PDB file of C-alpha atoms in Angstrom:
ATOM      1  CA  MET F   1       0.129   0.040  -0.112  1.00  0.00           C
ATOM      2  CA  SER F   2       1.425   3.457  -1.064  1.00  0.00           C
ATOM      3  CA  ASP F   3       1.007   6.495   1.039  1.00  0.00           C
ATOM      4  CA  TYR F   4      -1.234   9.171  -0.207  1.00  0.00           C
ATOM      5  CA  ILE F   5      -0.311  12.758   0.350  1.00  0.00           C
ATOM      6  CA  PRO F   6      -3.241  15.382  -0.622  1.00  0.00           C
ATOM      7  CA  LEU F   7      -2.648  18.426  -2.524  1.00  0.00           C
ATOM      8  CA  GLY F   8      -3.979  21.606  -1.429  1.00  0.00           C
ATOM      9  CA  SER F   9      -5.812  22.059  -4.559  1.00  0.00           C
ATOM     10  CA  GLU F  10      -8.004  18.976  -3.528  1.00  0.00           C
ATOM     11  CA  ALA F  11      -9.194  20.520  -0.477  1.00  0.00           C
ATOM     12  CA  LYS F  12     -12.745  21.655  -0.593  1.00  0.00           C
ATOM     13  CA  LEU F  13     -14.897  24.001   1.562  1.00  0.00           C
ATOM     14  CA  TYR F  14     -18.592  23.338   1.889  1.00  0.00           C
ATOM     15  CA  ARG F  15     -21.408  25.098   3.388  1.00  0.00           C
ATOM     16  CA  ASN F  16     -24.515  23.367   5.152  1.00  0.00           C
ATOM     17  CA  THR F  17     -27.819  24.232   3.214  1.00  0.00           C
ATOM     18  CA  GLY F  18     -29.600  21.751   5.231  1.00  0.00           C
ATOM     19  CA  THR F  19     -29.909  21.328   9.181  1.00  0.00           C
ATOM     20  CA  TYR F  20     -27.243  20.536  11.695  1.00  0.00           C
ATOM     21  CA  GLY F  21     -28.644  17.050  12.204  1.00  0.00           C
ATOM     22  CA  THR F  22     -29.401  16.277   8.476  1.00  0.00           C
ATOM     23  CA  PRO F  23     -26.681  18.202   6.733  1.00  0.00           C
ATOM     24  CA  THR F  24     -26.836  18.992   2.951  1.00  0.00           C
ATOM     25  CA  TRP F  25     -23.175  19.744   2.127  1.00  0.00           C
ATOM     26  CA  THR F  26     -22.876  22.422  -0.971  1.00  0.00           C
ATOM     27  CA  GLU F  27     -19.465  23.021  -2.238  1.00  0.00           C
ATOM     28  CA  CYS F  28     -18.196  26.423  -1.951  1.00  0.00           C
ATOM     29  CA  GLU F  29     -16.479  26.370  -5.501  1.00  0.00           C
ATOM     30  CA  ASN F  30     -15.027  29.996  -5.753  1.00  0.00           C
ATOM     31  CA  VAL F  31     -12.719  29.380  -2.850  1.00  0.00           C
ATOM     32  CA  SER F  32      -9.094  30.298  -4.066  1.00  0.00           C
ATOM     33  CA  ASP F  33      -7.097  30.013  -0.808  1.00  0.00           C
ATOM     34  CA  LEU F  34      -7.888  28.371   2.458  1.00  0.00           C
ATOM     35  CA  GLU F  35      -6.605  27.940   5.683  1.00  0.00           C
ATOM     36  CA  VAL F  36      -7.767  25.770   8.554  1.00  0.00           C
ATOM     37  CA  GLY F  37      -6.599  26.434  12.254  1.00  0.00           C
ATOM     38  CA  PRO F  38      -4.836  26.826  14.610  1.00  0.00           C
ATOM     39  CA  LEU F  39      -6.040  23.261  15.440  1.00  0.00           C
ATOM     40  CA  GLY F  40      -6.432  22.588  19.355  1.00  0.00           C
ATOM     41  CA  PRO F  41      -6.069  24.627  22.374  1.00  0.00           C
ATOM     42  CA  GLU F  42      -3.796  27.417  22.831  1.00  0.00           C
ATOM     43  CA  MET F  43      -0.906  26.863  25.170  1.00  0.00           C
ATOM     44  CA  LEU F  44      -1.190  29.285  28.435  1.00  0.00           C
ATOM     45  CA  GLN F  45       2.034  29.923  30.185  1.00  0.00           C
ATOM     46  CA  ILE F  46       2.122  29.117  33.975  1.00  0.00           C
ATOM     47  CA  GLY F  47       4.868  30.889  35.639  1.00  0.00           C
ATOM     48  CA  ILE F  48       5.881  29.053  39.055  1.00  0.00           C
ATOM     49  CA  ARG F  49       8.989  29.481  40.987  1.00  0.00           C
ATOM     50  CA  GLY F  50       9.221  25.468  41.531  1.00  0.00           C
ATOM     51  CA  MET F  51      10.227  25.494  37.907  1.00  0.00           C
ATOM     52  CA  GLY F  52      13.125  27.631  38.094  1.00  0.00           C
ATOM     53  CA  LYS F  53      14.124  29.394  34.943  1.00  0.00           C
ATOM     54  CA  ARG F  54      11.869  26.872  32.969  1.00  0.00           C
ATOM     55  CA  LYS F  55       8.632  28.062  31.516  1.00  0.00           C
ATOM     56  CA  THR F  56       5.781  25.559  31.918  1.00  0.00           C
ATOM     57  CA  TYR F  57       2.541  25.650  29.730  1.00  0.00           C
ATOM     58  CA  THR F  58      -1.018  24.121  30.068  1.00  0.00           C
ATOM     59  CA  PRO F  59      -3.712  23.896  27.504  1.00  0.00           C
ATOM     60  CA  GLY F  60      -6.364  26.654  27.328  1.00  0.00           C
ATOM     61  CA  GLN F  61      -9.282  27.346  25.236  1.00  0.00           C
ATOM     62  CA  SER F  62      -9.217  26.473  21.533  1.00  0.00           C
ATOM     63  CA  ASP F  63      -9.745  28.964  18.633  1.00  0.00           C
ATOM     64  CA  GLU F  64     -10.031  27.069  15.500  1.00  0.00           C
ATOM     65  CA  ARG F  65     -11.012  29.028  12.499  1.00  0.00           C
ATOM     66  CA  ILE F  66     -11.460  28.928   8.622  1.00  0.00           C
ATOM     67  CA  LYS F  67      -9.937  31.376   6.720  1.00  0.00           C
ATOM     68  CA  GLY F  68     -10.042  31.847   2.958  1.00  0.00           C
ATOM     69  CA  LYS F  69     -10.461  33.991   0.115  1.00  0.00           C
ATOM     70  CA  MET F  70     -13.247  33.894  -2.448  1.00  0.00           C
ATOM     71  CA  VAL F  71     -13.281  35.154  -6.095  1.00  0.00           C
ATOM     72  CA  TRP F  72     -15.857  37.729  -6.509  1.00  0.00           C
ATOM     73  CA  ARG F  73     -17.772  35.658  -9.231  1.00  0.00           C
ATOM     74  CA  LYS F  74     -21.012  36.571 -11.086  1.00  0.00           C
ATOM     75  CA  ASP F  75     -23.242  34.543 -13.548  1.00  0.00           C
ATOM     76  CA  SER F  76     -24.526  35.775 -16.854  1.00  0.00           C
ATOM     77  CA  SER F  77     -27.265  37.754 -14.902  1.00  0.00           C
ATOM     78  CA  HIS F  78     -24.425  39.733 -13.005  1.00  0.00           C
ATOM     79  CA  GLU F  79     -25.641  37.626  -9.820  1.00  0.00           C
ATOM     80  CA  LEU F  80     -23.147  36.655  -7.420  1.00  0.00           C
ATOM     81  CA  TYR F  81     -22.721  32.674  -7.361  1.00  0.00           C
ATOM     82  CA  ALA F  82     -24.704  31.181  -4.399  1.00  0.00           C
ATOM     83  CA  ASP F  83     -21.748  30.527  -2.210  1.00  0.00           C
ATOM     84  CA  VAL F  84     -20.283  33.953  -2.434  1.00  0.00           C
ATOM     85  CA  GLN F  85     -23.439  35.426  -1.632  1.00  0.00           C
ATOM     86  CA  ALA F  86     -23.990  33.139   1.367  1.00  0.00           C
ATOM     87  CA  ILE F  87     -20.704  33.692   2.936  1.00  0.00           C
ATOM     88  CA  LEU F  88     -21.345  37.528   2.191  1.00  0.00           C
ATOM     89  CA  ASP F  89     -24.792  37.375   3.424  1.00  0.00           C
ATOM     90  CA  ALA F  90     -23.618  35.778   6.705  1.00  0.00           C
ATOM     91  CA  GLY F  91     -20.640  38.327   7.292  1.00  0.00           C
ATOM     92  CA  MET F  92     -22.947  41.203   6.542  1.00  0.00           C
ATOM     93  CA  ASP F  93     -25.950  40.347   8.357  1.00  0.00           C
ATOM     94  CA  GLY F  94     -24.269  38.538  11.315  1.00  0.00           C
ATOM     95  CA  THR F  95     -26.078  35.439  10.534  1.00  0.00           C
ATOM     96  CA  GLN F  96     -24.614  31.963  11.577  1.00  0.00           C
ATOM     97  CA  ILE F  97     -23.438  29.619   8.815  1.00  0.00           C
ATOM     98  CA  GLU F  98     -22.303  26.116   8.960  1.00  0.00           C
ATOM     99  CA  LEU F  99     -19.051  25.340   7.156  1.00  0.00           C
ATOM    100  CA  LEU F 100     -16.958  22.028   6.725  1.00  0.00           C
ATOM    101  CA  ALA F 101     -13.464  22.389   5.469  1.00  0.00           C
ATOM    102  CA  LEU F 102     -12.133  18.887   4.302  1.00  0.00           C
ATOM    103  CA  ASP F 103      -8.790  17.529   2.707  1.00  0.00           C
ATOM    104  CA  GLY F 104     -10.811  16.091  -0.230  1.00  0.00           C
ATOM    105  CA  ASP F 105     -14.353  15.476  -1.529  1.00  0.00           C
ATOM    106  CA  LYS F 106     -17.322  14.831   0.945  1.00  0.00           C
ATOM    107  CA  THR F 107     -17.885  11.466  -0.970  1.00  0.00           C
ATOM    108  CA  THR F 108     -14.524  10.041  -0.414  1.00  0.00           C
ATOM    109  CA  VAL F 109     -14.017   7.840   2.634  1.00  0.00           C
ATOM    110  CA  GLY F 110     -11.355   9.008   5.030  1.00  0.00           C
ATOM    111  CA  CYS F 111     -11.459  12.797   4.032  1.00  0.00           C
ATOM    112  CA  GLU F 112     -11.556  14.643   7.184  1.00  0.00           C
ATOM    113  CA  GLY F 113     -11.422  18.183   8.237  1.00  0.00           C
ATOM    114  CA  LEU F 114     -13.139  20.879  10.594  1.00  0.00           C
ATOM    115  CA  ARG F 115     -16.843  21.428  10.889  1.00  0.00           C
ATOM    116  CA  MET F 116     -18.039  24.375  12.410  1.00  0.00           C
ATOM    117  CA  THR F 117     -21.158  26.747  12.880  1.00  0.00           C
ATOM    118  CA  CYS F 118     -19.946  30.058  12.495  1.00  0.00           C
ATOM    119  CA  HIS F 119     -20.044  33.631  12.244  1.00  0.00           C
ATOM    120  CA  ILE F 120     -18.105  35.373   9.246  1.00  0.00           C
ATOM    121  CA  LYS F 121     -15.749  38.338   9.468  1.00  0.00           C
ATOM    122  CA  LEU F 122     -15.513  39.661   6.122  1.00  0.00           C
ATOM    123  CA  GLU F 123     -12.113  41.202   5.248  1.00  0.00           C
ATOM    124  CA  THR F 124     -11.134  43.623   2.302  1.00  0.00           C
ATOM    125  CA  ARG F 125     -12.559  43.076  -1.222  1.00  0.00           C
ATOM    126  CA  THR F 126      -9.474  42.905  -3.335  1.00  0.00           C
ATOM    127  CA  GLU F 127      -9.296  44.962  -6.780  1.00  0.00           C
ATOM    128  CA  ASN F 128      -5.989  44.673  -8.057  1.00  0.00           C
ATOM    129  CA  LEU F 129      -5.436  45.594 -11.639  1.00  0.00           C
ATOM    130  CA  SER F 130      -3.806  42.248 -12.406  1.00  0.00           C
ATOM    131  CA  GLU F 131      -6.028  40.198 -10.746  1.00  0.00           C
ATOM    132  CA  PHE F 132      -9.850  38.884 -10.345  1.00  0.00           C
ATOM    133  CA  LEU F 133     -11.758  40.809  -7.764  1.00  0.00           C
ATOM    134  CA  SER F 134     -11.946  38.735  -4.434  1.00  0.00           C
ATOM    135  CA  ILE F 135     -12.971  39.081  -0.871  1.00  0.00           C
ATOM    136  CA  GLY F 136     -11.394  37.678   2.260  1.00  0.00           C
ATOM    137  CA  PHE F 137     -13.257  35.929   5.069  1.00  0.00           C
ATOM    138  CA  GLU F 138     -12.460  34.385   8.424  1.00  0.00           C
ATOM    139  CA  ALA F 139     -15.122  32.174  10.022  1.00  0.00           C
ATOM    140  CA  HIS F 140     -15.162  31.775  14.112  1.00  0.00           C
ATOM    141  CA  GLN F 141     -17.070  29.486  16.214  1.00  0.00           C
ATOM    142  CA  ALA F 142     -20.656  31.270  16.993  1.00  0.00           C
ATOM    143  CA  PRO F 143     -22.317  30.808  20.323  1.00  0.00           C
ATOM    144  CA  THR F 144     -24.174  27.491  19.591  1.00  0.00           C
ATOM    145  CA  THR F 145     -24.908  24.063  21.062  1.00  0.00           C
ATOM    146  CA  ASN F 146     -23.195  22.711  17.974  1.00  0.00           C
ATOM    147  CA  ALA F 147     -19.525  22.582  19.151  1.00  0.00           C
ATOM    148  CA  THR F 148     -16.751  22.541  16.478  1.00  0.00           C
ATOM    149  CA  SER F 149     -15.579  19.120  15.529  1.00  0.00           C
ATOM    150  CA  TRP F 150     -13.326  17.254  13.604  1.00  0.00           C
ATOM    151  CA  TYR F 151     -15.283  15.573  10.831  1.00  0.00           C
ATOM    152  CA  VAL F 152     -14.226  12.294   9.059  1.00  0.00           C
ATOM    153  CA  VAL F 153     -16.177  11.083   5.833  1.00  0.00           C
ATOM    154  CA  ALA F 154     -17.299   7.526   6.656  1.00  0.00           C
ATOM    155  CA  SER F 155     -18.385   4.670   4.480  1.00  0.00           C
TER     156      SER F 155
END
């Protein structure tokens, strides 16, 4: 059996158009760059005299996030694509959106990534002369009973 190392171009971002209990994952096809993390809890420094000159740490709270950039893409009627509009709306209106960032396709057994009900922080819409228009976003855990989780595609 040979090793498989996924490429960044194989990673996908999905948004849930169903419910949390019965998700319908719709691919956000207009994402050009994507970052997931930091994963796991931050480390808090504990300064205690008993350790001498050594710093000691303990796990604190987790602050996972999904950060990305979407191409400002419109259809022939000059309407934003649905995935761009959904993230834009969530950011502008302050509504929650559920995202899933996988290292591959949602139908491929073993693909995994972060599942999060989140609020969107919109960043600058970039309008460089030599590039497509794009908008950055950062997704943070929303106050909800649906905790951020590590999701693995099962058979």
